[in-house]
Short mmCIF file of N, CA, C and O in Angstrom, two decimals:
data_model
loop_
_atom_site.label_atom_id
_atom_site.label_comp_id
_atom_site.label_asym_id
_atom_site.label_seq_id
_atom_site.Cartn_x
_atom_site.Cartn_y
_atom_site.Cartn_z
N UNK A 296 202.34 -34.97 134.13
CA UNK A 296 203.02 -35.22 135.45
C UNK A 296 202.84 -36.28 136.09
O UNK A 296 203.73 -37.25 136.29
N UNK A 297 201.27 -37.22 136.06
CA UNK A 297 201.07 -38.52 137.13
C UNK A 297 199.83 -39.03 135.85
O UNK A 297 199.19 -38.06 134.81
N UNK A 298 200.22 -40.19 135.64
CA UNK A 298 198.39 -40.54 135.03
C UNK A 298 197.08 -40.16 135.61
O UNK A 298 196.86 -40.20 136.51
N UNK A 299 196.37 -39.79 134.75
CA UNK A 299 195.75 -39.37 135.45
C UNK A 299 193.76 -39.50 134.97
O UNK A 299 193.82 -39.24 133.39
N UNK A 300 193.02 -39.57 135.35
CA UNK A 300 191.56 -39.92 135.29
C UNK A 300 191.02 -38.55 135.74
O UNK A 300 190.90 -38.72 136.25
N UNK A 301 190.03 -37.49 134.64
CA UNK A 301 189.36 -36.40 135.30
C UNK A 301 188.56 -36.57 135.62
O UNK A 301 187.60 -37.42 134.65
N UNK A 302 187.90 -36.75 137.07
CA UNK A 302 186.49 -36.77 137.39
C UNK A 302 185.28 -35.83 137.53
O UNK A 302 185.93 -35.42 138.69
N UNK A 303 184.70 -34.88 136.68
CA UNK A 303 183.71 -33.87 137.62
C UNK A 303 183.28 -34.26 138.84
O UNK A 303 182.56 -35.69 138.75
N UNK A 304 183.34 -33.92 139.46
CA UNK A 304 182.48 -34.32 141.39
C UNK A 304 180.61 -32.53 141.02
O UNK A 304 181.10 -32.06 140.05
N UNK A 305 180.42 -32.94 141.37
CA UNK A 305 178.80 -32.81 141.95
C UNK A 305 178.52 -31.85 142.11
O UNK A 305 179.75 -31.97 143.27
N UNK A 306 177.80 -30.67 142.14
CA UNK A 306 178.45 -29.48 143.43
C UNK A 306 177.38 -29.57 144.51
O UNK A 306 177.10 -30.81 144.69
N UNK A 307 178.54 -29.36 145.84
CA UNK A 307 178.75 -29.95 146.75
C UNK A 307 177.19 -28.44 147.93
O UNK A 307 177.54 -27.48 147.02
N UNK A 308 176.07 -28.71 148.11
CA UNK A 308 175.46 -27.75 149.25
C UNK A 308 175.86 -27.64 150.18
O UNK A 308 176.13 -29.15 150.94
N UNK A 309 175.37 -26.84 151.10
CA UNK A 309 175.31 -27.28 152.50
C UNK A 309 173.94 -27.73 153.28
O UNK A 309 173.49 -27.80 152.85
N UNK A 310 174.14 -28.65 154.06
CA UNK A 310 172.66 -29.57 154.50
C UNK A 310 172.15 -28.43 154.86
O UNK A 310 171.44 -27.48 155.70
N UNK A 311 170.63 -28.17 154.80
CA UNK A 311 169.45 -27.70 155.15
C UNK A 311 169.64 -26.40 153.82
O UNK A 311 168.36 -25.87 154.76
N UNK A 312 170.21 -26.01 152.90
CA UNK A 312 170.11 -24.90 153.11
C UNK A 312 169.44 -25.02 151.29
O UNK A 312 169.03 -24.17 150.83
N UNK A 313 169.13 -26.17 150.66
CA UNK A 313 167.93 -26.82 149.29
C UNK A 313 168.86 -26.13 148.43
O UNK A 313 168.64 -25.46 147.32
N UNK A 314 169.85 -26.06 148.52
CA UNK A 314 171.02 -25.17 147.80
C UNK A 314 170.68 -23.76 147.22
O UNK A 314 171.32 -23.04 145.91
N UNK A 315 169.99 -22.29 147.93
CA UNK A 315 169.42 -21.46 147.08
C UNK A 315 170.85 -20.32 147.45
O UNK A 315 171.30 -20.37 148.69
N UNK A 316 172.03 -20.16 146.04
CA UNK A 316 173.19 -19.46 146.25
C UNK A 316 173.60 -19.51 147.32
O UNK A 316 174.75 -19.14 148.05
N UNK A 317 174.17 -21.03 147.51
CA UNK A 317 175.11 -21.14 148.88
C UNK A 317 175.75 -22.89 148.15
O UNK A 317 176.17 -23.66 149.12
N UNK A 318 175.74 -22.80 146.70
CA UNK A 318 176.30 -24.08 145.87
C UNK A 318 177.85 -24.18 146.51
O UNK A 318 178.50 -22.79 145.71
N UNK A 319 178.74 -25.11 146.06
CA UNK A 319 180.15 -24.49 146.48
C UNK A 319 180.90 -25.70 145.38
O UNK A 319 179.75 -27.12 145.07
N UNK A 320 180.99 -25.10 144.22
CA UNK A 320 181.17 -25.63 142.77
C UNK A 320 183.04 -26.52 143.01
O UNK A 320 183.74 -25.46 142.88
N UNK A 321 182.75 -27.37 143.07
CA UNK A 321 184.39 -27.80 142.82
C UNK A 321 184.79 -28.33 141.33
O UNK A 321 184.45 -28.45 140.34
N UNK A 322 186.04 -27.71 141.32
CA UNK A 322 186.65 -28.15 139.97
C UNK A 322 187.01 -29.39 139.59
O UNK A 322 187.43 -30.77 140.32
N UNK A 323 187.38 -30.28 138.23
CA UNK A 323 187.48 -31.52 137.64
C UNK A 323 188.92 -31.82 138.83
O UNK A 323 190.17 -31.20 139.00
N UNK A 324 188.89 -33.31 139.21
CA UNK A 324 189.98 -33.42 139.76
C UNK A 324 190.57 -34.12 139.06
O UNK A 324 190.25 -35.74 138.89
N UNK A 325 192.25 -34.44 139.04
CA UNK A 325 192.72 -35.54 138.65
C UNK A 325 193.24 -36.52 139.00
O UNK A 325 193.84 -36.35 140.39
N UNK A 326 192.74 -38.00 139.22
CA UNK A 326 193.11 -38.85 139.89
C UNK A 326 193.56 -39.77 139.32
O UNK A 326 193.69 -39.80 137.99
N UNK A 327 194.82 -39.72 140.00
CA UNK A 327 195.87 -41.04 139.53
C UNK A 327 195.71 -42.67 139.53
O UNK A 327 194.64 -42.97 140.11
N UNK A 328 196.11 -42.88 137.99
CA UNK A 328 195.70 -44.43 137.95
C UNK A 328 197.29 -44.53 138.96
O UNK A 328 197.96 -44.67 139.01
N UNK A 329 196.33 -45.91 139.53
CA UNK A 329 197.39 -46.46 140.99
C UNK A 329 197.69 -48.40 140.20
O UNK A 329 196.77 -48.93 139.92
N UNK A 330 198.72 -48.55 140.45
CA UNK A 330 199.04 -50.02 139.79
C UNK A 330 198.95 -50.71 140.97
O UNK A 330 199.38 -49.97 142.24
N UNK A 331 198.57 -51.52 141.03
CA UNK A 331 198.62 -53.01 141.68
C UNK A 331 199.46 -53.22 142.29
O UNK A 331 201.09 -53.16 141.42
N UNK A 332 200.60 -53.64 143.15
CA UNK A 332 201.75 -54.13 143.84
C UNK A 332 201.83 -55.38 142.56
O UNK A 332 203.03 -55.21 142.60
N UNK A 333 201.06 -56.51 142.30
CA UNK A 333 201.50 -57.01 141.17
C UNK A 333 201.94 -56.41 140.07
O UNK A 333 202.64 -57.47 139.34
N UNK A 334 200.93 -55.68 139.12
CA UNK A 334 201.21 -55.17 138.56
C UNK A 334 202.47 -54.43 138.51
O UNK A 334 203.51 -54.52 137.35
N UNK A 335 203.11 -54.07 139.10
CA UNK A 335 203.96 -53.03 139.59
C UNK A 335 205.45 -53.83 139.77
O UNK A 335 206.39 -54.07 138.51
N UNK A 336 204.76 -55.13 139.87
CA UNK A 336 206.55 -56.15 140.41
C UNK A 336 206.94 -56.78 138.73
O UNK A 336 207.66 -57.24 138.02
N UNK A 337 205.68 -57.17 138.44
CA UNK A 337 205.39 -57.59 136.74
C UNK A 337 205.85 -56.53 135.87
O UNK A 337 206.72 -57.00 135.23
N UNK A 338 205.67 -55.44 135.89
CA UNK A 338 206.03 -54.68 134.70
C UNK A 338 206.93 -53.94 135.26
O UNK A 338 207.20 -52.63 135.32
N UNK A 339 208.26 -53.94 136.74
CA UNK A 339 209.31 -53.19 136.98
C UNK A 339 209.73 -52.40 135.41
O UNK A 339 209.91 -50.81 136.12
N UNK A 340 210.10 -53.06 134.55
CA UNK A 340 211.25 -52.67 133.42
C UNK A 340 210.70 -50.94 133.12
O UNK A 340 211.47 -50.44 132.63
N UNK A 341 209.74 -51.36 132.84
CA UNK A 341 208.90 -49.86 132.10
C UNK A 341 207.81 -49.19 132.58
O UNK A 341 208.02 -48.07 132.48
N UNK A 342 207.37 -49.76 134.13
CA UNK A 342 207.61 -48.76 135.44
C UNK A 342 209.09 -48.04 135.11
O UNK A 342 208.46 -46.22 135.13
N UNK A 343 210.01 -48.07 135.14
CA UNK A 343 210.99 -47.63 135.46
C UNK A 343 211.01 -46.81 134.09
O UNK A 343 211.91 -45.36 134.45
N UNK A 344 211.26 -47.43 133.24
CA UNK A 344 211.10 -46.84 131.78
C UNK A 344 210.50 -45.28 131.82
O UNK A 344 210.56 -44.58 130.93
N UNK A 345 208.75 -45.78 132.17
CA UNK A 345 208.04 -44.46 131.92
C UNK A 345 208.47 -43.76 133.09
O UNK A 345 208.25 -42.31 132.88
N UNK A 346 209.10 -43.82 134.61
CA UNK A 346 209.47 -43.15 135.46
C UNK A 346 210.39 -41.92 134.76
O UNK A 346 210.56 -40.98 134.95
N UNK A 347 211.15 -42.70 134.28
CA UNK A 347 212.74 -41.84 134.23
C UNK A 347 212.41 -41.36 132.25
O UNK A 347 213.29 -40.52 132.07
N UNK A 348 211.38 -41.30 131.85
CA UNK A 348 211.05 -40.65 130.35
C UNK A 348 211.27 -41.51 129.09
O UNK A 348 211.65 -40.88 128.31
N UNK A 349 212.10 -42.63 129.64
CA UNK A 349 213.08 -43.44 127.92
C UNK A 349 211.68 -43.62 127.38
O UNK A 349 212.46 -43.78 126.21
N UNK A 350 210.65 -44.61 127.77
CA UNK A 350 209.79 -45.31 126.81
C UNK A 350 208.52 -44.39 127.20
O UNK A 350 208.00 -44.33 128.33
N UNK A 351 207.56 -43.82 126.23
CA UNK A 351 205.86 -43.59 126.96
C UNK A 351 205.23 -45.16 127.51
O UNK A 351 205.53 -46.05 126.66
N UNK A 352 204.27 -44.93 128.19
CA UNK A 352 204.21 -45.99 128.48
C UNK A 352 202.31 -46.17 128.01
O UNK A 352 202.24 -45.67 126.98
N UNK A 353 202.51 -47.35 127.81
CA UNK A 353 201.48 -48.23 126.87
C UNK A 353 199.64 -47.83 127.79
O UNK A 353 198.77 -47.93 126.60
N UNK A 354 200.14 -47.10 129.06
CA UNK A 354 198.38 -46.79 129.17
C UNK A 354 198.24 -45.47 128.83
O UNK A 354 197.10 -44.48 129.39
N UNK A 355 199.31 -44.28 127.94
CA UNK A 355 199.05 -43.32 127.21
C UNK A 355 199.27 -41.80 128.31
O UNK A 355 198.97 -41.14 128.25
N UNK A 356 200.09 -42.31 129.55
CA UNK A 356 200.21 -41.17 130.29
C UNK A 356 201.71 -40.74 129.70
O UNK A 356 202.38 -40.83 128.90
N UNK A 357 201.76 -39.47 130.68
CA UNK A 357 203.05 -38.93 129.78
C UNK A 357 204.25 -39.41 130.60
O UNK A 357 204.24 -40.01 131.15
N UNK A 358 205.19 -38.97 129.55
CA UNK A 358 206.95 -39.70 129.77
C UNK A 358 207.37 -39.42 131.00
O UNK A 358 207.05 -38.15 131.37
N UNK A 359 207.75 -39.31 132.22
CA UNK A 359 208.74 -38.84 132.47
C UNK A 359 207.75 -38.47 134.40
O UNK A 359 207.59 -37.82 134.82
N UNK A 360 206.08 -39.87 134.43
CA UNK A 360 205.53 -39.25 135.35
C UNK A 360 205.79 -40.30 136.31
O UNK A 360 206.25 -41.40 136.01
N UNK A 361 205.19 -39.70 137.66
CA UNK A 361 205.06 -40.96 138.87
C UNK A 361 204.75 -41.88 138.23
O UNK A 361 203.40 -41.51 137.91
N UNK A 362 204.78 -42.85 139.21
CA UNK A 362 204.08 -44.18 138.79
C UNK A 362 203.47 -43.91 140.22
O UNK A 362 203.96 -44.33 142.08
N UNK A 363 201.83 -44.28 140.81
CA UNK A 363 201.31 -44.32 142.30
C UNK A 363 201.20 -46.14 142.27
O UNK A 363 200.68 -46.49 141.09
N UNK A 364 201.90 -46.54 143.56
CA UNK A 364 201.23 -48.13 143.57
C UNK A 364 200.68 -48.67 145.14
O UNK A 364 200.79 -48.20 145.84
N UNK A 365 200.14 -49.29 144.97
CA UNK A 365 199.42 -49.63 146.14
C UNK A 365 198.99 -51.13 146.09
O UNK A 365 197.64 -51.17 145.49
N UNK A 366 198.33 -51.19 147.56
CA UNK A 366 197.48 -52.99 146.90
C UNK A 366 196.03 -52.51 147.50
O UNK A 366 195.63 -51.67 147.89
N UNK A 367 195.79 -53.03 146.65
CA UNK A 367 193.94 -52.55 146.45
C UNK A 367 193.34 -51.41 146.01
O UNK A 367 192.71 -51.02 145.42
N UNK A 368 194.95 -51.28 144.84
CA UNK A 368 194.61 -50.01 144.11
C UNK A 368 194.35 -48.40 145.08
O UNK A 368 193.89 -47.74 144.26
N UNK A 369 194.99 -48.49 146.16
CA UNK A 369 194.51 -47.56 147.04
C UNK A 369 196.52 -47.14 146.68
O UNK A 369 197.51 -47.56 147.16
N UNK A 370 196.52 -45.59 147.08
CA UNK A 370 197.95 -45.34 146.73
C UNK A 370 198.73 -45.41 147.90
O UNK A 370 198.28 -44.65 148.88
N UNK A 371 199.39 -45.76 147.73
CA UNK A 371 200.36 -46.40 148.60
C UNK A 371 201.88 -45.50 148.90
O UNK A 371 202.76 -45.26 149.80
N UNK A 372 201.92 -45.48 147.30
CA UNK A 372 203.90 -45.39 147.75
C UNK A 372 203.87 -44.38 146.01
O UNK A 372 203.19 -44.83 145.22
N UNK A 373 204.70 -43.46 145.51
CA UNK A 373 205.15 -43.01 144.81
C UNK A 373 205.88 -43.09 144.35
O UNK A 373 207.31 -43.25 144.66
N UNK A 374 205.90 -43.87 142.66
CA UNK A 374 208.05 -44.05 142.09
C UNK A 374 208.09 -42.68 141.36
O UNK A 374 207.42 -42.85 140.45
N UNK A 375 209.09 -41.92 141.36
CA UNK A 375 209.50 -41.36 140.52
C UNK A 375 211.11 -41.17 140.31
O UNK A 375 211.59 -41.53 141.33
N UNK A 376 211.60 -40.34 139.19
CA UNK A 376 212.48 -40.28 139.05
C UNK A 376 213.07 -38.92 139.97
O UNK A 376 212.64 -38.90 140.67
N UNK A 377 214.83 -39.70 139.94
CA UNK A 377 215.57 -38.73 140.86
C UNK A 377 215.21 -37.37 140.39
O UNK A 377 215.48 -36.43 141.43
N UNK A 378 215.28 -37.07 139.23
CA UNK A 378 215.43 -35.53 138.41
C UNK A 378 214.13 -35.08 139.66
O UNK A 378 214.19 -33.73 140.19
N UNK A 379 212.98 -35.55 139.33
CA UNK A 379 211.52 -35.29 139.44
C UNK A 379 211.79 -35.00 141.36
O UNK A 379 211.36 -34.08 141.78
N UNK A 380 212.77 -35.56 142.07
CA UNK A 380 212.76 -36.28 143.81
C UNK A 380 213.48 -34.58 144.22
O UNK A 380 212.96 -33.51 144.67
N UNK A 381 214.68 -34.69 143.22
CA UNK A 381 214.94 -33.39 143.46
C UNK A 381 214.69 -31.82 143.11
O UNK A 381 215.05 -31.09 143.56
N UNK A 382 213.97 -32.13 142.66
CA UNK A 382 213.29 -30.83 142.02
C UNK A 382 211.71 -30.57 142.87
O UNK A 382 212.15 -29.60 143.64
N UNK A 383 211.29 -31.57 143.70
CA UNK A 383 210.27 -31.08 144.56
C UNK A 383 211.55 -30.43 145.85
O UNK A 383 211.07 -30.31 146.63
N UNK A 384 212.44 -31.65 146.37
CA UNK A 384 212.99 -30.92 147.75
C UNK A 384 213.55 -29.52 147.20
O UNK A 384 213.47 -28.88 148.18
N UNK A 385 214.15 -29.42 146.50
CA UNK A 385 214.18 -27.45 145.54
C UNK A 385 213.60 -26.81 145.98
O UNK A 385 213.78 -25.93 146.79
N UNK A 386 212.61 -26.91 145.49
CA UNK A 386 210.67 -26.46 145.82
C UNK A 386 210.38 -26.09 146.63
O UNK A 386 209.98 -25.00 147.68
N UNK A 387 210.50 -27.14 147.51
CA UNK A 387 210.61 -27.12 148.97
C UNK A 387 211.64 -26.38 150.17
O UNK A 387 211.00 -25.62 151.22
N UNK A 388 212.77 -26.56 149.30
CA UNK A 388 213.85 -25.66 150.45
C UNK A 388 213.04 -24.28 149.53
O UNK A 388 213.62 -23.00 150.72
N UNK A 389 212.95 -23.77 148.60
CA UNK A 389 212.90 -22.34 148.38
C UNK A 389 211.58 -21.95 149.27
O UNK A 389 211.69 -20.76 149.84
N UNK A 390 210.61 -22.59 149.57
CA UNK A 390 209.45 -22.20 150.58
C UNK A 390 209.67 -22.04 151.30
O UNK A 390 208.99 -20.93 152.23
N UNK A 391 210.77 -22.59 152.08
CA UNK A 391 210.92 -22.84 153.34
C UNK A 391 212.16 -21.76 153.27
O UNK A 391 211.44 -20.38 154.64
N UNK A 392 213.09 -21.15 152.32
CA UNK A 392 213.67 -20.01 153.02
C UNK A 392 212.43 -18.75 152.65
O UNK A 392 213.13 -18.35 153.23
N UNK A 393 211.48 -18.50 152.00
CA UNK A 393 210.76 -17.72 151.79
C UNK A 393 210.30 -17.56 153.22
O UNK A 393 210.14 -16.23 153.31
N UNK A 394 209.32 -18.67 153.50
CA UNK A 394 208.95 -18.35 154.87
C UNK A 394 209.37 -17.39 156.24
O UNK A 394 208.97 -16.75 156.70
N UNK A 395 211.14 -18.42 156.33
CA UNK A 395 211.74 -17.77 157.32
C UNK A 395 212.22 -16.02 157.11
O UNK A 395 212.03 -15.94 158.02
N UNK A 396 212.13 -15.85 155.43
CA UNK A 396 212.30 -14.35 155.29
C UNK A 396 211.24 -13.68 155.47
O UNK A 396 211.57 -12.55 156.23
N UNK A 397 210.16 -14.02 154.89
CA UNK A 397 209.11 -13.53 155.54
C UNK A 397 208.31 -12.93 156.98
O UNK A 397 208.47 -11.84 157.73
N UNK A 398 209.02 -14.12 157.61
CA UNK A 398 209.06 -14.16 159.47
C UNK A 398 209.46 -13.55 159.95
O UNK A 398 209.33 -13.13 160.75
N UNK A 399 210.84 -13.28 159.54
CA UNK A 399 212.27 -12.52 159.98
C UNK A 399 211.69 -10.59 159.87
O UNK A 399 212.17 -9.76 161.08
N UNK A 400 211.70 -10.77 158.42
CA UNK A 400 210.64 -9.29 158.52
C UNK A 400 209.97 -8.83 159.23
O UNK A 400 209.74 -7.52 160.31
N UNK A 401 208.71 -10.29 159.44
CA UNK A 401 207.58 -9.54 160.67
C UNK A 401 207.71 -9.29 161.88
O UNK A 401 207.45 -9.45 162.63
N UNK A 402 208.85 -10.57 162.47
CA UNK A 402 209.27 -10.30 163.39
C UNK A 402 209.91 -8.91 163.95
O UNK A 402 210.16 -8.42 165.29
N UNK A 403 210.47 -8.56 163.14
CA UNK A 403 210.67 -7.02 163.34
C UNK A 403 210.12 -6.06 163.14
O UNK A 403 210.39 -4.50 163.66
N UNK A 404 208.73 -6.17 163.03
CA UNK A 404 207.52 -5.26 163.35
C UNK A 404 207.34 -4.99 161.75
O UNK A 404 206.58 -3.95 161.94
N UNK A 405 207.77 -5.36 161.23
CA UNK A 405 207.18 -4.75 159.66
C UNK A 405 206.89 -5.90 159.21
O UNK A 405 206.55 -7.08 159.21
N UNK A 406 206.16 -5.30 157.71
CA UNK A 406 205.63 -5.60 156.15
C UNK A 406 206.33 -5.59 155.19
O UNK A 406 206.65 -4.32 154.92
N UNK A 407 206.47 -6.32 154.06
CA UNK A 407 207.17 -6.44 153.11
C UNK A 407 206.34 -5.15 151.86
O UNK A 407 205.11 -5.38 152.34
N UNK A 408 206.95 -4.72 151.57
CA UNK A 408 206.30 -3.89 150.46
C UNK A 408 205.91 -4.72 149.07
O UNK A 408 205.96 -5.68 149.26
N UNK A 409 205.04 -4.46 148.50
CA UNK A 409 204.49 -5.20 147.37
C UNK A 409 205.42 -6.24 146.24
O UNK A 409 205.54 -6.52 145.92
N UNK A 410 206.64 -5.06 146.99
CA UNK A 410 207.93 -5.46 145.63
C UNK A 410 208.56 -6.50 146.11
O UNK A 410 208.67 -7.56 145.04
N UNK A 411 208.81 -6.25 147.26
CA UNK A 411 209.20 -7.45 148.43
C UNK A 411 208.48 -8.98 148.44
O UNK A 411 209.12 -9.48 148.15
N UNK A 412 207.23 -8.87 148.19
CA UNK A 412 206.26 -9.73 147.51
C UNK A 412 206.23 -9.85 146.70
O UNK A 412 206.41 -12.34 146.84
N UNK A 413 206.59 -9.64 145.75
CA UNK A 413 206.77 -9.79 144.57
C UNK A 413 208.08 -10.99 144.26
O UNK A 413 207.84 -12.06 143.15
N UNK A 414 208.83 -10.36 144.57
CA UNK A 414 210.28 -10.70 144.70
C UNK A 414 210.57 -12.43 145.43
O UNK A 414 210.16 -13.94 145.13
N UNK A 415 209.54 -12.08 147.07
CA UNK A 415 209.95 -13.74 147.39
C UNK A 415 208.63 -14.74 146.93
O UNK A 415 209.27 -16.23 146.80
N UNK A 416 207.77 -13.87 146.15
CA UNK A 416 207.34 -15.21 145.19
C UNK A 416 208.09 -15.52 144.55
O UNK A 416 207.46 -17.07 143.82
N UNK A 417 208.15 -14.99 143.41
CA UNK A 417 209.17 -15.46 142.12
C UNK A 417 210.48 -16.23 142.90
O UNK A 417 210.66 -17.09 142.06
N UNK A 418 211.02 -16.15 143.78
CA UNK A 418 211.59 -17.49 144.44
C UNK A 418 211.48 -18.35 144.62
O UNK A 418 211.36 -19.11 144.96
N UNK A 419 209.71 -18.18 145.71
CA UNK A 419 209.16 -19.23 145.95
C UNK A 419 208.77 -20.48 145.09
O UNK A 419 208.76 -21.60 144.98
N UNK A 420 208.39 -19.35 144.03
CA UNK A 420 207.99 -20.58 142.62
C UNK A 420 209.27 -20.86 141.55
O UNK A 420 208.47 -21.39 140.89
N UNK A 421 210.08 -20.37 141.76
CA UNK A 421 211.59 -21.10 141.08
C UNK A 421 212.04 -19.70 139.50
O UNK A 421 212.22 -20.61 139.13
N UNK A 422 210.87 -18.43 139.58
CA UNK A 422 210.89 -17.74 138.56
C UNK A 422 212.02 -16.71 138.84
O UNK A 422 213.01 -16.97 137.65
N UNK A 423 213.14 -17.02 139.80
CA UNK A 423 214.16 -16.11 140.32
C UNK A 423 215.18 -16.97 141.48
O UNK A 423 214.44 -17.63 142.45
N UNK A 424 215.74 -17.37 141.32
CA UNK A 424 217.00 -17.53 142.14
C UNK A 424 216.85 -16.55 143.29
O UNK A 424 216.59 -15.71 143.37
N UNK A 425 217.35 -17.11 144.57
CA UNK A 425 218.02 -16.08 145.55
C UNK A 425 218.68 -14.88 145.80
O UNK A 425 218.75 -14.31 145.99
N UNK A 426 219.85 -15.00 144.81
CA UNK A 426 220.54 -14.33 144.54
C UNK A 426 220.36 -13.22 143.83
O UNK A 426 220.48 -11.87 144.12
N UNK A 427 219.44 -13.49 142.68
CA UNK A 427 218.54 -12.63 141.98
C UNK A 427 217.56 -11.82 142.98
O UNK A 427 217.23 -10.10 142.51
N UNK A 428 216.76 -12.47 143.26
CA UNK A 428 216.18 -11.50 144.76
C UNK A 428 216.75 -10.58 145.27
O UNK A 428 216.25 -9.32 145.72
N UNK A 429 217.76 -11.20 145.71
CA UNK A 429 218.44 -9.97 147.06
C UNK A 429 218.96 -8.77 146.70
O UNK A 429 219.12 -8.17 146.46
N UNK A 430 219.37 -8.61 144.90
CA UNK A 430 219.70 -8.07 144.42
C UNK A 430 219.33 -7.24 143.73
O UNK A 430 219.52 -6.08 144.49
N UNK A 431 217.56 -7.82 143.34
CA UNK A 431 216.80 -6.50 142.69
C UNK A 431 216.20 -6.04 144.29
O UNK A 431 215.74 -4.74 144.40
N UNK A 432 216.22 -6.58 145.31
CA UNK A 432 215.52 -6.02 146.55
C UNK A 432 216.33 -5.40 147.22
O UNK A 432 216.00 -3.96 147.66
N UNK A 433 217.86 -4.80 147.22
CA UNK A 433 219.29 -4.00 147.04
C UNK A 433 218.39 -3.37 146.13
O UNK A 433 218.59 -1.56 146.68
N UNK A 434 218.15 -2.99 144.79
CA UNK A 434 218.47 -2.30 144.17
C UNK A 434 217.12 -1.20 144.03
O UNK A 434 217.33 0.10 143.89
N UNK A 435 216.14 -1.58 144.21
CA UNK A 435 214.47 -1.07 144.92
C UNK A 435 215.27 -0.19 146.01
O UNK A 435 215.01 0.95 145.75
N UNK A 436 216.33 -0.87 147.01
CA UNK A 436 215.81 -0.03 148.32
C UNK A 436 216.94 0.91 148.33
O UNK A 436 216.66 2.42 148.97
N UNK A 437 218.25 0.94 146.92
CA UNK A 437 218.99 2.19 146.92
C UNK A 437 218.25 3.21 146.20
O UNK A 437 219.23 3.84 146.18
N UNK A 438 217.75 3.26 145.18
CA UNK A 438 216.76 4.35 144.69
C UNK A 438 216.07 5.29 145.15
O UNK A 438 215.82 5.23 146.79
#
């Protein structure tokens, strides 16, 4: 997805508890590699090739991955392919549609069934199209 290095974080404890049964463990976090603005300008052609997936990166990152750019290596901008952007927009639209459908059901004083929640989750995750979900719910309702 994006170039990253994994940095495991130390367990955190709440202040004043001395760590007795209150430790909170964090998962390893993938920290994206950030190009400086100068590196981005100098290697624009190779960055575009990396983003579009046409050439593998010399830094060993995945093909078709987004590139983070920023002054002093602090991420400020993400460069990604049109396909990646459109996928993000579609995913956001699916989540909004599911949230609105769920709010509509709850506004009527109802709570969706487990089957209904499963269908909504399938639509939100992209495993199922909206039309498929509606057809599945209608079929279950008519039984």
